[in-house]
Amino acid sequence: MEIQGGWDVVRDAVRRTVGSSAYDKWFGRVEVLLEDGSLVIQGPDRFSVNWIRRHYDGVIRAAASGVRDIEYRVDPALFQDEAMPVPAIEPSESEIPDEAEQGRLDAFAGFVSGPSNALALEAARAVARGRANRCSPLYLAGPSGVGKTYLCKAIRETLGRDVVYRSAEEFTSEVTGAMRTGKMASIRDRYRRSANVLILEDVQFLAGKRATQMELFHTLEHLMSRDRTVVLSADRPPFEIDGLDPKLASRMGSGFVACIAPPPFETRLQTLRLKAAGGGVRVPEDCLELLAQRPVESVLDLLAGLNQVVARSTLLHRPINTDLVREALSAVEVPGRPRRVEELRTLVGRVYGLNETQLRSRSRRRSVSRPRQIAMYLCRRYTEASLADIGRAFDKDHTTVLYSINAVEQRMRESAQFRYEIEALLPRLNSPNPVHSASDSSRGTRRT
């Protein structure tokens, strides 16, 4: 007989754990029965059933505590008469990759999997195996620092030849330059005919760029009509990007959208263990747990705490213990109370010795433009303001705000010195009188 109320409990528990998007993708095509006191979960293909069993069996068993056992079955006939999409990822020949295939997937070995990113990892590995099928285009969505670039680079490394890997900013520069010089034919040849795989990161950068969006739309249409593989990444799903043409958003989301959420505690803890061990640093378990308890939004923020601990221990010749961890974390703590855009603008201005008029000006001098970009980044990270709201506070449009945020994040990834500048700024924003440190910070900014 078919379960009613019992499955509702299981369904709600799974949905809370994995999110609505992952639930709809994996459980929307599943039939659940109760036979002789056992829960039977039936899916249309072996891949889907095995994936659910491997990743959600524990959640299902916890929610279905009243049943005797859980059985997983494959029944391809279940949905053959329904207008249901075929599996987004082609079923694998084996649950466990053979030795040769596993060697090709070593690029993914350092990616720590958990409930917030397992779906994205599974889809990326399928693309890397050359089994994308209707998973293409694969669209990875999530805030900065949760692993989108790691997965994109792992796909590129695994597939090797005939991969065109670009950021949306680079793509835009190439297209606009070709339009000015009349060399669009060479751009189209590069993106439409020379590549078997296109990986394009940070597509939110295309917001408001109509000509570039149209070129990308036709490029995707060309590639998809020839069964080429496309991987896209952004900080949010396509239809949530303001200023993105609806046709392009629809094409981007026509394959498989995998959302990556900030890592939960267990994933944060495992990531810290892996990074500490990989760096040859012994960090006591209680210290790792203290670091993992920080409610960070990204792996980059998480590792910033670990880096602070290791650096402090090395420079001060002190053992790593919980006291040292608490001291180190004070340098990277996020502001402790909600802030408004105007308040953050004022505080950053004081730290860098600038007034509101200068921050709202059109000046491109480095001593003005960099603090302005940093202020926009902090407003986006520590307030609920939209890009348009932040733009109004600085007399800029939302595309300029987005460019500034991306520029700060990119430089933080590339420059440890710049990252330390941002980390050192946070406690000053929390201090009762940020003016006290303004001259030192301003001088330090001009030196770098």
mmCIF file of C-alpha atoms in Angstrom, residues 330 333-337 339 347 425-434:
data_model
loop_
_atom_site.group_PDB
_atom_site.id
_atom_site.type_symbol
_atom_site.label_atom_id
_atom_site.label_comp_id
_atom_site.label_asym_id
_atom_site.label_seq_id
_atom_site.Cartn_x
_atom_site.Cartn_y
_atom_site.Cartn_z
ATOM 1 C CA SER A 330 39.125 38.223 17.068
ATOM 2 C CA GLU A 333 35.256 38.065 13.311
ATOM 3 C CA VAL A 334 32.459 39.529 11.263
ATOM 4 C CA PRO A 335 30.776 42.675 12.619
ATOM 5 C CA GLY A 336 28.730 41.656 15.615
ATOM 6 C CA ARG A 337 25.590 43.665 15.007
ATOM 7 C CA ARG A 339 24.585 47.538 10.076
ATOM 8 C CA LEU A 347 33.077 53.793 9.000
ATOM 9 C CA LEU A 425 39.803 46.228 9.005
ATOM 10 C CA LEU A 426 36.957 44.225 10.571
ATOM 11 C CA PRO A 427 37.926 44.714 14.243
ATOM 12 C CA ARG A 428 38.356 48.437 13.561
ATOM 13 C CA LEU A 429 34.829 48.591 12.245
ATOM 14 C CA ASN A 430 33.707 47.081 15.551
ATOM 15 C CA SER A 431 35.743 49.437 17.690
ATOM 16 C CA PRO A 432 33.981 52.334 19.431
ATOM 17 C CA ASN A 433 36.090 54.898 17.554
ATOM 18 C CA PRO A 434 37.363 53.787 14.138
#
